Amino acid sequence: MRALQFSEYGTPGVLRVVEVAAPHAGPGRVRVAVRASGLSTGETSIRAGKLRGVVPVAFPWRTGFDAAGVVDEVGEGVTGTRVGDEVFGMAAPGERGANADHAVLAAWAPKPPAWSWREAGGAAGAVETATRVLDRLAVGAGHTLLVQGAAGGVGTVVVQLAAARGAAVVGTASPRNHGFLRTLGARPTAYGPGLVDRVRALVPDGPDAVLDCAGGALPDLVTLAGDPARVVTLVPDPAAVALGVHLSHGAPADATGTAVGSGADPLAVYGLATAVALAGQGRLRVPVAAAFPLEEAAAAHELSEGRHARGRIVFTH
């Protein structure tokens, strides 16, 4: 089968599509014939070596954390899922490898009928990340959440999941994306110089929590939150350590199932079931910015690194 991998840190040019043996579903897992798979900004950071002190990497590194497809193998002990079922889900963090013709999923849920394969292929990683950070920030009813980079692949899902929890959301984005953010349930504002004043005009008492999906404004975000403990970032940034801001990521698990890696947060895979329920109610979309074949992986990574894509970037299979 075809799989996407890299054998050294570097630019998008280090990515290669290679022929490898297909994996098989072990106990408690399923294998899918992949229809679409996702590309996260975290994956580009791993490839570039920006997370080398945080996420352990053994070369060659197979890419891809989330995928959607048709189940073609069911591992021992799996119940409620059969060969032929359409699902979306994620690989084990230490294994990854979802950007391939076949992928083994460690967590999955039924593909919502309302979602296309492209939407489902990019859903699980964004949903898990969004749920994980909302839990860490304890976002709930009556709270106000500020999302820096709200129009991106994770930001768009965070906005909707936070709104489903009863929170108000303010999201930063370029002006061309402001109307789009309103359709998701966020009050938009521009990023860049003057951010503190613009947000305070919308939220005079300041946000209860802040999520940074884009980087470049951590000092202002901490000022708005009033406490670095109320800020979480998804972007590797030396300023985070100096400011006391937590970098959230899901790290591989050791033999006991405990997450390892610097600052790892527990994976929030229960969010997949929540996503299915919300999708069935028409309350959760997974905007797709662009879709690429595996052979154009370098272009996909370049688009992701530009941080101007509106929604998820996915690979079609």
C-alpha positions as protocol buffer text, in pm:
chain_id: "A"
residue {
  index: 1
  type: MET
  ca { x: 0 y: 0 z: 0 }
}
residue {
  index: 2
  type: ARG
  ca { x: 99 y: 365 z: -30 }
}
residue {
  index: 3
  type: ALA
  ca { x: 195 y: 559 z: 283 }
}
residue {
  index: 4
  type: LEU
  ca { x: 330 y: 908 z: 350 }
}
residue {
  index: 5
  type: GLN
  ca { x: 646 y: 942 z: 559 }
}
residue {
  index: 6
  type: PHE
  ca { x: 968 y: 1137 z: 617 }
}
residue {
  index: 7
  type: SER
  ca { x: 1310 y: 1011 z: 721 }
}
residue {
  index: 8
  type: GLU
  ca { x: 1462 y: 1337 z: 847 }
}
residue {
  index: 9
  type: TYR
  ca { x: 1344 y: 1669 z: 983 }
}
residue {
  index: 10
  type: GLY
  ca { x: 1314 y: 1945 z: 728 }
}
residue {
  index: 11
  type: THR
  ca { x: 1101 y: 2134 z: 479 }
}
residue {
  index: 12
  type: PRO
  ca { x: 794 y: 1982 z: 313 }
}
residue {
  index: 13
  type: GLY
  ca { x: 1032 y: 1845 z: 51 }
}
residue {
  index: 14
  type: VAL
  ca { x: 1139 y: 1564 z: 289 }
}
residue {
  index: 15
  type: LEU
  ca { x: 798 y: 1398 z: 253 }
}
residue {
  index: 16
  type: ARG
  ca { x: 781 y: 1082 z: 44 }
}
residue {
  index: 17
  type: VAL
  ca { x: 505 y: 846 z: -69 }
}
residue {
  index: 18
  type: VAL
  ca { x: 640 y: 494 z: -27 }
}
residue {
  index: 19
  type: GLU
  ca { x: 515 y: 139 z: -78 }
}
residue {
  index: 20
  type: VAL
  ca { x: 491 y: -50 z: 252 }
}
residue {
  index: 21
  type: ALA
  ca { x: 320 y: -359 z: 389 }
}
residue {
  index: 22
  type: ALA
  ca { x: -37 y: -297 z: 501 }
}
residue {
  index: 23
  type: PRO
  ca { x: -90 y: -297 z: 880 }
}
residue {
  index: 24
  type: HIS
  ca { x: -337 y: -526 z: 1053 }
}
residue {
  index: 25
  type: ALA
  ca { x: -589 y: -464 z: 1327 }
}
residue {
  index: 26
  type: GLY
  ca { x: -462 y: -580 z: 1665 }
}
residue {
  index: 27
  type: PRO
  ca { x: -674 y: -635 z: 1977 }
}
residue {
  index: 28
  type: GLY
  ca { x: -921 y: -356 z: 2038 }
}
residue {
  index: 29
  type: ARG
  ca { x: -860 y: -187 z: 1703 }
}
residue {
  index: 30
  type: VAL
  ca { x: -1002 y: -175 z: 1353 }
}
residue {
  index: 31
  type: ARG
  ca { x: -843 y: -129 z: 1014 }
}
residue {
  index: 32
  type: VAL
  ca { x: -1003 y: 88 z: 750 }
}
residue {
  index: 33
  type: ALA
  ca { x: -963 y: 127 z: 377 }
}
residue {
  index: 34
  type: VAL
  ca { x: -899 y: 501 z: 391 }
}
residue {
  index: 35
  type: ARG
  ca { x: -1118 y: 737 z: 190 }
}
residue {
  index: 36
  type: ALA
  ca { x: -973 y: 1059 z: 335 }
}
residue {
  index: 37
  type: SER
  ca { x: -720 y: 1151 z: 604 }
}
residue {
  index: 38
  type: GLY
  ca { x: -623 y: 1469 z: 781 }
}
residue {
  index: 39
  type: LEU
  ca { x: -323 y: 1700 z: 803 }
}
residue {
  index: 40
  type: SER
  ca { x: -280 y: 1897 z: 1126 }
}
residue {
  index: 41
  type: THR
  ca { x: -55 y: 2192 z: 1202 }
}
residue {
  index: 42
  type: GLY
  ca { x: 99 y: 1974 z: 1473 }
}
residue {
  index: 43
  type: GLU
  ca { x: 209 y: 1732 z: 1203 }
}
residue {
  index: 44
  type: THR
  ca { x: 391 y: 2008 z: 1016 }
}
residue {
  index: 45
  type: SER
  ca { x: 563 y: 2109 z: 1340 }
}
residue {
  index: 46
  type: ILE
  ca { x: 677 y: 1751 z: 1399 }
}
residue {
  index: 47
  type: ARG
  ca { x: 813 y: 1726 z: 1042 }
}
residue {
  index: 48
  type: ALA
  ca { x: 999 y: 2055 z: 1079 }
}
residue {
  index: 49
  type: GLY
  ca { x: 1158 y: 1940 z: 1405 }
}
residue {
  index: 50
  type: LYS
  ca { x: 987 y: 2206 z: 1616 }
}
residue {
  index: 51
  type: LEU
  ca { x: 854 y: 1944 z: 1860 }
}
residue {
  index: 52
  type: ARG
  ca { x: 1164 y: 1724 z: 1877 }
}
residue {
  index: 53
  type: GLY
  ca { x: 1194 y: 1787 z: 2253 }
}
residue {
  index: 54
  type: VAL
  ca { x: 826 y: 1722 z: 2310 }
}
residue {
  index: 55
  type: VAL
  ca { x: 710 y: 1438 z: 2084 }
}
residue {
  index: 56
  type: PRO
  ca { x: 946 y: 1139 z: 2046 }
}
residue {
  index: 57
  type: VAL
  ca { x: 1012 y: 1054 z: 1678 }
}
residue {
  index: 58
  type: ALA
  ca { x: 1171 y: 741 z: 1531 }
}
residue {
  index: 59
  type: PHE
  ca { x: 1261 y: 759 z: 1161 }
}
residue {
  index: 60
  type: PRO
  ca { x: 1111 y: 684 z: 921 }
}
residue {
  index: 61
  type: TRP
  ca { x: 803 y: 862 z: 1063 }
}
residue {
  index: 62
  type: ARG
  ca { x: 468 y: 775 z: 912 }
}
residue {
  index: 63
  type: THR
  ca { x: 237 y: 1076 z: 907 }
}
residue {
  index: 64
  type: GLY
  ca { x: -133 y: 1108 z: 971 }
}
residue {
  index: 65
  type: PHE
  ca { x: -331 y: 1102 z: 1294 }
}
residue {
  index: 66
  type: ASP
  ca { x: -692 y: 1090 z: 1176 }
}
residue {
  index: 67
  type: ALA
  ca { x: -877 y: 923 z: 890 }
}
residue {
  index: 68
  type: ALA
  ca { x: -1215 y: 808 z: 768 }
}
residue {
  index: 69
  type: GLY
  ca { x: -1291 y: 497 z: 570 }
}
residue {
  index: 70
  type: VAL
  ca { x: -1460 y: 161 z: 547 }
}
residue {
  index: 71
  type: VAL
  ca { x: -1375 y: -102 z: 809 }
}
residue {
  index: 72
  type: ASP
  ca { x: -1208 y: -405 z: 649 }
}
residue {
  index: 73
  type: GLU
  ca { x: -1055 y: -572 z: 957 }
}
residue {
  index: 74
  type: VAL
  ca { x: -1183 y: -596 z: 1314 }
}
residue {
  index: 75
  type: GLY
  ca { x: -942 y: -679 z: 1594 }
}
residue {
  index: 76
  type: GLU
  ca { x: -997 y: -919 z: 1880 }
}
residue {
  index: 77
  type: GLY
  ca { x: -1230 y: -784 z: 2148 }
}
residue {
  index: 78
  type: VAL
  ca { x: -1395 y: -520 z: 1931 }
}
residue {
  index: 79
  type: THR
  ca { x: -1773 y: -512 z: 1962 }
}
residue {
  index: 80
  type: GLY
  ca { x: -2033 y: -296 z: 1790 }
}
residue {
  index: 81
  type: THR
  ca { x: -1830 y: -248 z: 1472 }
}
residue {
  index: 82
  type: ARG
  ca { x: -1831 y: -477 z: 1169 }
}
residue {
  index: 83
  type: VAL
  ca { x: -1650 y: -508 z: 838 }
}
residue {
  index: 84
  type: GLY
  ca { x: -1820 y: -271 z: 595 }
}
residue {
  index: 85
  type: ASP
  ca { x: -1903 y: -1 z: 853 }
}
residue {
  index: 86
  type: GLU
  ca { x: -1819 y: 359 z: 762 }
}
residue {
  index: 87
  type: VAL
  ca { x: -1623 y: 523 z: 1044 }
}
residue {
  index: 88
  type: PHE
  ca { x: -1394 y: 815 z: 1128 }
}
residue {
  index: 89
  type: GLY
  ca { x: -1131 y: 810 z: 1397 }
}
residue {
  index: 90
  type: MET
  ca { x: -768 y: 833 z: 1496 }
}
residue {
  index: 91
  type: ALA
  ca { x: -460 y: 618 z: 1513 }
}
residue {
  index: 92
  type: ALA
  ca { x: -265 y: 564 z: 1834 }
}
residue {
  index: 93
  type: PRO
  ca { x: -38 y: 870 z: 1877 }
}
residue {
  index: 94
  type: GLY
  ca { x: 279 y: 658 z: 1883 }
}
residue {
  index: 95
  type: GLU
  ca { x: 184 y: 475 z: 1564 }
}
residue {
  index: 96
  type: ARG
  ca { x: 7 y: 736 z: 1350 }
}
residue {
  index: 97
  type: GLY
  ca { x: 34 y: 637 z: 984 }
}
residue {
  index: 98
  type: ALA
  ca { x: -320 y: 741 z: 886 }
}
residue {
  index: 99
  type: ASN
  ca { x: -201 y: 913 z: 564 }
}
residue {
  index: 100
  type: ALA
  ca { x: -202 y: 578 z: 386 }
}
residue {
  index: 101
  type: ASP
  ca { x: -428 y: 348 z: 186 }
}
residue {
  index: 102
  type: HIS
  ca { x: -504 y: 148 z: 500 }
}
residue {
  index: 103
  type: ALA
  ca { x: -495 y: 273 z: 859 }
}
residue {
  index: 104
  type: VAL
  ca { x: -539 y: 109 z: 1198 }
}
residue {
  index: 105
  type: LEU
  ca { x: -761 y: 315 z: 1427 }
}
residue {
  index: 106
  type: ALA
  ca { x: -735 y: 306 z: 1805 }
}
residue {
  index: 107
  type: ALA
  ca { x: -1048 y: 521 z: 1855 }
}
residue {
  index: 108
  type: TRP
  ca { x: -1338 y: 565 z: 1616 }
}
residue {
  index: 109
  type: ALA
  ca { x: -1707 y: 646 z: 1578 }
}
residue {
  index: 110
  type: PRO
  ca { x: -1969 y: 603 z: 1305 }
}
residue {
  index: 111
  type: LYS
  ca { x: -1931 y: 847 z: 1017 }
}
residue {
  index: 112
  type: PRO
  ca { x: -2223 y: 1093 z: 1038 }
}
residue {
  index: 113
  type: PRO
  ca { x: -2435 y: 1069 z: 721 }
}
residue {
  index: 114
  type: ALA
  ca { x: -2431 y: 1449 z: 692 }
}
residue {
  index: 115
  type: TRP
  ca { x: -2052 y: 1455 z: 651 }
}
residue {
  index: 116
  type: SER
  ca { x: -1870 y: 1391 z: 326 }
}
residue {
  index: 117
  type: TRP
  ca { x: -1564 y: 1165 z: 329 }
}
residue {
  index: 118
  type: ARG
  ca { x: -1344 y: 1476 z: 317 }
}
residue {
  index: 119
  type: GLU
  ca { x: -1513 y: 1624 z: 623 }
}
residue {
  index: 120
  type: ALA
  ca { x: -1496 y: 1295 z: 812 }
}
residue {
  index: 121
  type: GLY
  ca { x: -1132 y: 1241 z: 716 }
}
residue {
  index: 122
  type: GLY
  ca { x: -1029 y: 1563 z: 888 }
}
residue {
  index: 123
  type: ALA
  ca { x: -1270 y: 1546 z: 1179 }
}
residue {
  index: 124
  type: ALA
  ca { x: -1125 y: 1324 z: 1449 }
}
residue {
  index: 125
  type: GLY
  ca { x: -801 y: 1511 z: 1514 }
}
residue {
  index: 126
  type: ALA
  ca { x: -973 y: 1848 z: 1527 }
}
residue {
  index: 127
  type: VAL
  ca { x: -1251 y: 1715 z: 1751 }
}
residue {
  index: 128
  type: GLU
  ca { x: -1009 y: 1545 z: 1992 }
}
residue {
  index: 129
  type: THR
  ca { x: -784 y: 1854 z: 2012 }
}
residue {
  index: 130
  type: ALA
  ca { x: -1078 y: 2089 z: 2059 }
}
residue {
  index: 131
  type: THR
  ca { x: -1231 y: 1872 z: 2330 }
}
residue {
  index: 132
  type: ARG
  ca { x: -895 y: 1832 z: 2506 }
}
residue {
  index: 133
  type: VAL
  ca { x: -826 y: 2206 z: 2529 }
}
residue {
  index: 134
  type: LEU
  ca { x: -1183 y: 2298 z: 2622 }
}
residue {
  index: 135
  type: ASP
  ca { x: -1160 y: 2047 z: 2907 }
}
residue {
  index: 136
  type: ARG
  ca { x: -824 y: 2184 z: 3023 }
}
residue {
  index: 137
  type: LEU
  ca { x: -963 y: 2539 z: 3019 }
}
residue {
  index: 138
  type: ALA
  ca { x: -1287 y: 2417 z: 3185 }
}
residue {
  index: 139
  type: VAL
  ca { x: -1497 y: 2602 z: 2929 }
}
residue {
  index: 140
  type: GLY
  ca { x: -1869 y: 2574 z: 3001 }
}
residue {
  index: 141
  type: ALA
  ca { x: -2202 y: 2752 z: 3003 }
}
residue {
  index: 142
  type: GLY
  ca { x: -2180 y: 3125 z: 3068 }
}
residue {
  index: 143
  type: HIS
  ca { x: -1809 y: 3150 z: 2991 }
}
residue {
  index: 144
  type: THR
  ca { x: -1647 y: 3359 z: 2719 }
}
residue {
  index: 145
  type: LEU
  ca { x: -1371 y: 3195 z: 2516 }
}
residue {
  index: 146
  type: LEU
  ca { x: -1126 y: 3386 z: 2295 }
}
residue {
  index: 147
  type: VAL
  ca { x: -983 y: 3182 z: 2006 }
}
residue {
  index: 148
  type: GLN
  ca { x: -676 y: 3321 z: 1828 }
}
residue {
  index: 149
  type: GLY
  ca { x: -689 y: 3179 z: 1473 }
}
residue {
  index: 150
  type: ALA
  ca { x: -1054 y: 3076 z: 1485 }
}
residue {
  index: 151
  type: ALA
  ca { x: -1094 y: 3012 z: 1112 }
}
residue {
  index: 152
  type: GLY
  ca { x: -835 y: 2734 z: 1095 }
}
residue {
  index: 153
  type: GLY
  ca { x: -878 y: 2359 z: 1105 }
}
residue {
  index: 154
  type: VAL
  ca { x: -897 y: 2328 z: 1484 }
}
residue {
  index: 155
  type: GLY
  ca { x: -1035 y: 2676 z: 1551 }
}
residue {
  index: 156
  type: THR
  ca { x: -1351 y: 2618 z: 1347 }
}
residue {
  index: 157
  type: VAL
  ca { x: -1430 y: 2306 z: 1549 }
}
residue {
  index: 158
  type: VAL
  ca { x: -1341 y: 2470 z: 1883 }
}
residue {
  index: 159
  type: VAL
  ca { x: -1587 y: 2751 z: 1810 }
}
residue {
  index: 160
  type: GLN
  ca { x: -1871 y: 2507 z: 1751 }
}
residue {
  index: 161
  type: LEU
  ca { x: -1795 y: 2275 z: 2043 }
}
residue {
  index: 162
  type: ALA
  ca { x: -1759 y: 2569 z: 2281 }
}
residue {
  index: 163
  type: ALA
  ca { x: -2092 y: 2709 z: 2161 }
}
residue {
  index: 164
  type: ALA
  ca { x: -2250 y: 2367 z: 2216 }
}
residue {
  index: 165
  type: ARG
  ca { x: -2129 y: 2384 z: 2577 }
}
residue {
  index: 166
  type: GLY
  ca { x: -2311 y: 2714 z: 2619 }
}
residue {
  index: 167
  type: ALA
  ca { x: -2006 y: 2940 z: 2596 }
}
residue {
  index: 168
  type: ALA
  ca { x: -1980 y: 3267 z: 2406 }
}
residue {
  index: 169
  type: VAL
  ca { x: -1690 y: 3277 z: 2160 }
}
residue {
  index: 170
  type: VAL
  ca { x: -1481 y: 3561 z: 2022 }
}
residue {
  index: 171
  type: GLY
  ca { x: -1258 y: 3456 z: 1735 }
}
residue {
  index: 172
  type: THR
  ca { x: -972 y: 3632 z: 1560 }
}
residue {
  index: 173
  type: ALA
  ca { x: -934 y: 3595 z: 1185 }
}
residue {
  index: 174
  type: SER
  ca { x: -859 y: 3797 z: 876 }
}
residue {
  index: 175
  type: PRO
  ca { x: -1149 y: 4025 z: 773 }
}
residue {
  index: 176
  type: ARG
  ca { x: -1239 y: 3799 z: 478 }
}
residue {
  index: 177
  type: ASN
  ca { x: -1326 y: 3524 z: 727 }
}
residue {
  index: 178
  type: HIS
  ca { x: -1540 y: 3730 z: 964 }
}
residue {
  index: 179
  type: GLY
  ca { x: -1870 y: 3643 z: 797 }
}
residue {
  index: 180
  type: PHE
  ca { x: -1770 y: 3276 z: 798 }
}
residue {
  index: 181
  type: LEU
  ca { x: -1700 y: 3286 z: 1174 }
}
residue {
  index: 182
  type: ARG
  ca { x: -2041 y: 3438 z: 1239 }
}
residue {
  index: 183
  type: THR
  ca { x: -2203 y: 3139 z: 1068 }
}
residue {
  index: 184
  type: LEU
  ca { x: -2020 y: 2914 z: 1317 }
}
residue {
  index: 185
  type: GLY
  ca { x: -2141 y: 3112 z: 1617 }
}
residue {
  index: 186
  type: ALA
  ca { x: -1842 y: 3337 z: 1697 }
}
residue {
  index: 187
  type: ARG
  ca { x: -1808 y: 3713 z: 1722 }
}
residue {
  index: 188
  type: PRO
  ca { x: -1514 y: 3794 z: 1494 }
}
residue {
  index: 189
  type: THR
  ca { x: -1237 y: 4045 z: 1530 }
}
residue {
  index: 190
  type: ALA
  ca { x: -908 y: 4103 z: 1348 }
}
residue {
  index: 191
  type: TYR
  ca { x: -576 y: 3977 z: 1474 }
}
residue {
  index: 192
  type: GLY
  ca { x: -260 y: 4187 z: 1479 }
}
residue {
  index: 193
  type: PRO
  ca { x: -169 y: 4521 z: 1645 }
}
residue {
  index: 194
  type: GLY
  ca { x: -449 y: 4661 z: 1860 }
}
residue {
  index: 195
  type: LEU
  ca { x: -583 y: 4316 z: 1950 }
}
residue {
  index: 196
  type: VAL
  ca { x: -613 y: 4392 z: 2322 }
}
residue {
  index: 197
  type: ASP
  ca { x: -825 y: 4701 z: 2264 }
}
residue {
  index: 198
  type: ARG
  ca { x: -1047 y: 4528 z: 2007 }
}
residue {
  index: 199
  type: VAL
  ca { x: -1119 y: 4231 z: 2231 }
}
residue {
  index: 200
  type: ARG
  ca { x: -1184 y: 4452 z: 2534 }
}
residue {
  index: 201
  type: ALA
  ca { x: -1437 y: 4646 z: 2330 }
}
residue {
  index: 202
  type: LEU
  ca { x: -1624 y: 4318 z: 2277 }
}
residue {
  index: 203
  type: VAL
  ca { x: -1558 y: 4167 z: 2621 }
}
residue {
  index: 204
  type: PRO
  ca { x: -1502 y: 4452 z: 2872 }
}
residue {
  index: 205
  type: ASP
  ca { x: -1436 y: 4214 z: 3162 }
}
residue {
  index: 206
  type: GLY
  ca { x: -1201 y: 3999 z: 2957 }
}
residue {
  index: 207
  type: PRO
  ca { x: -1241 y: 3640 z: 2840 }
}
residue {
  index: 208
  type: ASP
  ca { x: -1263 y: 3354 z: 3089 }
}
residue {
  index: 209
  type: ALA
  ca { x: -1030 y: 3142 z: 2876 }
}
residue {
  index: 210
  type: VAL
  ca { x: -806 y: 3182 z: 2571 }
}
residue {
  index: 211
  type: LEU
  ca { x: -696 y: 2930 z: 2310 }
}
residue {
  index: 212
  type: ASP
  ca { x: -411 y: 3015 z: 2074 }
}
residue {
  index: 213
  type: CYS
  ca { x: -434 y: 2823 z: 1746 }
}
residue {
  index: 214
  type: ALA
  ca { x: -221 y: 3058 z: 1540 }
}
residue {
  index: 215
  type: GLY
  ca { x: 71 y: 3192 z: 1744 }
}
residue {
  index: 216
  type: GLY
  ca { x: 231 y: 3535 z: 1730 }
}
residue {
  index: 217
  type: ALA
  ca { x: 31 y: 3709 z: 2001 }
}
residue {
  index: 218
  type: LEU
  ca { x: 90 y: 3528 z: 2332 }
}
residue {
  index: 219
  type: PRO
  ca { x: 183 y: 3840 z: 2536 }
}
residue {
  index: 220
  type: ASP
  ca { x: -142 y: 4009 z: 2430 }
}
residue {
  index: 221
  type: LEU
  ca { x: -343 y: 3692 z: 2497 }
}
residue {
  index: 222
  type: VAL
  ca { x: -201 y: 3663 z: 2849 }
}
residue {
  index: 223
  type: THR
  ca { x: -281 y: 4030 z: 2908 }
}
residue {
  index: 224
  type: LEU
  ca { x: -640 y: 3971 z: 2802 }
}
residue {
  index: 225
  type: ALA
  ca { x: -677 y: 3658 z: 3014 }
}
residue {
  index: 226
  type: GLY
  ca { x: -514 y: 3817 z: 3318 }
}
residue {
  index: 227
  type: ASP
  ca { x: -349 y: 3486 z: 3409 }
}
residue {
  index: 228
  type: PRO
  ca { x: -132 y: 3256 z: 3194 }
}
residue {
  index: 229
  type: ALA
  ca { x: -309 y: 2956 z: 3348 }
}
residue {
  index: 230
  type: ARG
  ca { x: -619 y: 3062 z: 3156 }
}
residue {
  index: 231
  type: VAL
  ca { x: -433 y: 3043 z: 2822 }
}
residue {
  index: 232
  type: VAL
  ca { x: -350 y: 2729 z: 2621 }
}
residue {
  index: 233
  type: THR
  ca { x: -153 y: 2729 z: 2296 }
}
residue {
  index: 234
  type: LEU
  ca { x: -129 y: 2469 z: 2022 }
}
residue {
  index: 235
  type: VAL
  ca { x: 168 y: 2640 z: 1856 }
}
residue {
  index: 236
  type: PRO
  ca { x: 530 y: 2573 z: 1957 }
}
residue {
  index: 237
  type: ASP
  ca { x: 659 y: 2911 z: 2068 }
}
residue {
  index: 238
  type: PRO
  ca { x: 957 y: 2987 z: 2298 }
}
residue {
  index: 239
  type: ALA
  ca { x: 750 y: 3270 z: 2445 }
}
residue {
  index: 240
  type: ALA
  ca { x: 507 y: 3016 z: 2592 }
}
residue {
  index: 241
  type: VAL
  ca { x: 762 y: 2888 z: 2842 }
}
residue {
  index: 242
  type: ALA
  ca { x: 869 y: 3237 z: 2941 }
}
residue {
  index: 243
  type: LEU
  ca { x: 509 y: 3345 z: 2989 }
}
residue {
  index: 244
  type: GLY
  ca { x: 396 y: 3030 z: 3168 }
}
residue {
  index: 245
  type: VAL
  ca { x: 151 y: 2926 z: 2894 }
}
residue {
  index: 246
  type: HIS
  ca { x: 76 y: 2556 z: 2849 }
}
residue {
  index: 247
  type: LEU
  ca { x: 143 y: 2394 z: 2509 }
}
residue {
  index: 248
  type: SER
  ca { x: -121 y: 2126 z: 2465 }
}
residue {
  index: 249
  type: HIS
  ca { x: -49 y: 1813 z: 2264 }
}
residue {
  index: 250
  type: GLY
  ca { x: -141 y: 1447 z: 2277 }
}
residue {
  index: 251
  type: ALA
  ca { x: 175 y: 1241 z: 2314 }
}
residue {
  index: 252
  type: PRO
  ca { x: 238 y: 870 z: 2255 }
}
residue {
  index: 253
  type: ALA
  ca { x: 153 y: 633 z: 2538 }
}
residue {
  index: 254
  type: ASP
  ca { x: 395 y: 392 z: 2705 }
}
residue {
  index: 255
  type: ALA
  ca { x: 325 y: 25 z: 2781 }
}
residue {
  index: 256
  type: THR
  ca { x: 99 y: 120 z: 3071 }
}
residue {
  index: 257
  type: GLY
  ca { x: -113 y: 351 z: 2857 }
}
residue {
  index: 258
  type: THR
  ca { x: 24 y: 663 z: 3025 }
}
residue {
  index: 259
  type: ALA
  ca { x: 94 y: 958 z: 2796 }
}
residue {
  index: 260
  type: VAL
  ca { x: 462 y: 1043 z: 2770 }
}
residue {
  index: 261
  type: GLY
  ca { x: 636 y: 1351 z: 2641 }
}
residue {
  index: 262
  type: SER
  ca { x: 681 y: 1700 z: 2779 }
}
residue {
  index: 263
  type: GLY
  ca { x: 352 y: 1852 z: 2895 }
}
residue {
  index: 264
  type: ALA
  ca { x: 132 y: 1584 z: 2739 }
}
residue {
  index: 265
  type: ASP
  ca { x: -242 y: 1609 z: 2803 }
}
residue {
  index: 266
  type: PRO
  ca { x: -475 y: 1307 z: 2818 }
}
residue {
  index: 267
  type: LEU
  ca { x: -641 y: 1241 z: 2483 }
}
residue {
  index: 268
  type: ALA
  ca { x: -1011 y: 1335 z: 2483 }
}
residue {
  index: 269
  type: VAL
  ca { x: -1135 y: 1062 z: 2250 }
}
residue {
  index: 270
  type: TYR
  ca { x: -1481 y: 1071 z: 2410 }
}
residue {
  index: 271
  type: GLY
  ca { x: -1530 y: 1385 z: 2201 }
}
residue {
  index: 272
  type: LEU
  ca { x: -1585 y: 1171 z: 1890 }
}
residue {
  index: 273
  type: ALA
  ca { x: -1921 y: 1050 z: 2024 }
}
residue {
  index: 274
  type: THR
  ca { x: -2016 y: 1407 z: 2110 }
}
residue {
  index: 275
  type: ALA
  ca { x: -1929 y: 1511 z: 1755 }
}
residue {
  index: 276
  type: VAL
  ca { x: -2153 y: 1241 z: 1607 }
}
residue {
  index: 277
  type: ALA
  ca { x: -2446 y: 1359 z: 1817 }
}
residue {
  index: 278
  type: LEU
  ca { x: -2394 y: 1725 z: 1727 }
}
residue {
  index: 279
  type: ALA
  ca { x: -2350 y: 1644 z: 1358 }
}
residue {
  index: 280
  type: GLY
  ca { x: -2680 y: 1456 z: 1366 }
}
residue {
  index: 281
  type: GLN
  ca { x: -2844 y: 1771 z: 1503 }
}
residue {
  index: 282
  type: GLY
  ca { x: -2686 y: 1987 z: 1234 }
}
residue {
  index: 283
  type: ARG
  ca { x: -2473 y: 2166 z: 1496 }
}
residue {
  index: 284
  type: LEU
  ca { x: -2123 y: 2060 z: 1390 }
}
residue {
  index: 285
  type: ARG
  ca { x: -1957 y: 2109 z: 1053 }
}
residue {
  index: 286
  type: VAL
  ca { x: -1600 y: 2028 z: 959 }
}
residue {
  index: 287
  type: PRO
  ca { x: -1499 y: 2296 z: 707 }
}
residue {
  index: 288
  type: VAL
  ca { x: -1245 y: 2168 z: 454 }
}
residue {
  index: 289
  type: ALA
  ca { x: -1003 y: 2427 z: 317 }
}
residue {
  index: 290
  type: ALA
  ca { x: -842 y: 2204 z: 54 }
}
residue {
  index: 291
  type: ALA
  ca { x: -794 y: 1841 z: -47 }
}
residue {
  index: 292
  type: PHE
  ca { x: -479 y: 1691 z: -200 }
}
residue {
  index: 293
  type: PRO
  ca { x: -373 y: 1348 z: -323 }
}
residue {
  index: 294
  type: LEU
  ca { x: -91 y: 1192 z: -120 }
}
residue {
  index: 295
  type: GLU
  ca { x: 151 y: 1267 z: -403 }
}
residue {
  index: 296
  type: GLU
  ca { x: 101 y: 1641 z: -342 }
}
residue {
  index: 297
  type: ALA
  ca { x: 182 y: 1622 z: 29 }
}
residue {
  index: 298
  type: ALA
  ca { x: 450 y: 1892 z: 7 }
}
residue {
  index: 299
  type: ALA
  ca { x: 197 y: 2142 z: -127 }
}
residue {
  index: 300
  type: ALA
  ca { x: -48 y: 2046 z: 147 }
}
residue {
  index: 301
  type: HIS
  ca { x: 215 y: 2104 z: 418 }
}
residue {
  index: 302
  type: GLU
  ca { x: 312 y: 2438 z: 262 }
}
residue {
  index: 303
  type: LEU
  ca { x: -51 y: 2550 z: 272 }
}
residue {
  index: 304
  type: SER
  ca { x: -81 y: 2441 z: 635 }
}
residue {
  index: 305
  type: GLU
  ca { x: 235 y: 2625 z: 737 }
}
residue {
  index: 306
  type: GLY
  ca { x: 100 y: 2945 z: 583 }
}
residue {
  index: 307
  type: ARG
  ca { x: -175 y: 2936 z: 851 }
}
residue {
  index: 308
  type: HIS
  ca { x: -430 y: 3099 z: 622 }
}
residue {
  index: 309
  type: ALA
  ca { x: -634 y: 2791 z: 531 }
}
residue {
  index: 310
  type: ARG
  ca { x: -1001 y: 2818 z: 627 }
}
residue {
  index: 311
  type: GLY
  ca { x: -1076 y: 2482 z: 786 }
}
residue {
  index: 312
  type: ARG
  ca { x: -903 y: 2144 z: 766 }
}
residue {
  index: 313
  type: ILE
  ca { x: -657 y: 2031 z: 500 }
}
residue {
  index: 314
  type: VAL
  ca { x: -713 y: 1669 z: 397 }
}
residue {
  index: 315
  type: PHE
  ca { x: -573 y: 1400 z: 171 }
}
residue {
  index: 316
  type: THR
  ca { x: -804 y: 1202 z: -56 }
}
residue {
  index: 317
  type: HIS
  ca { x: -736 y: 835 z: -127 }
}
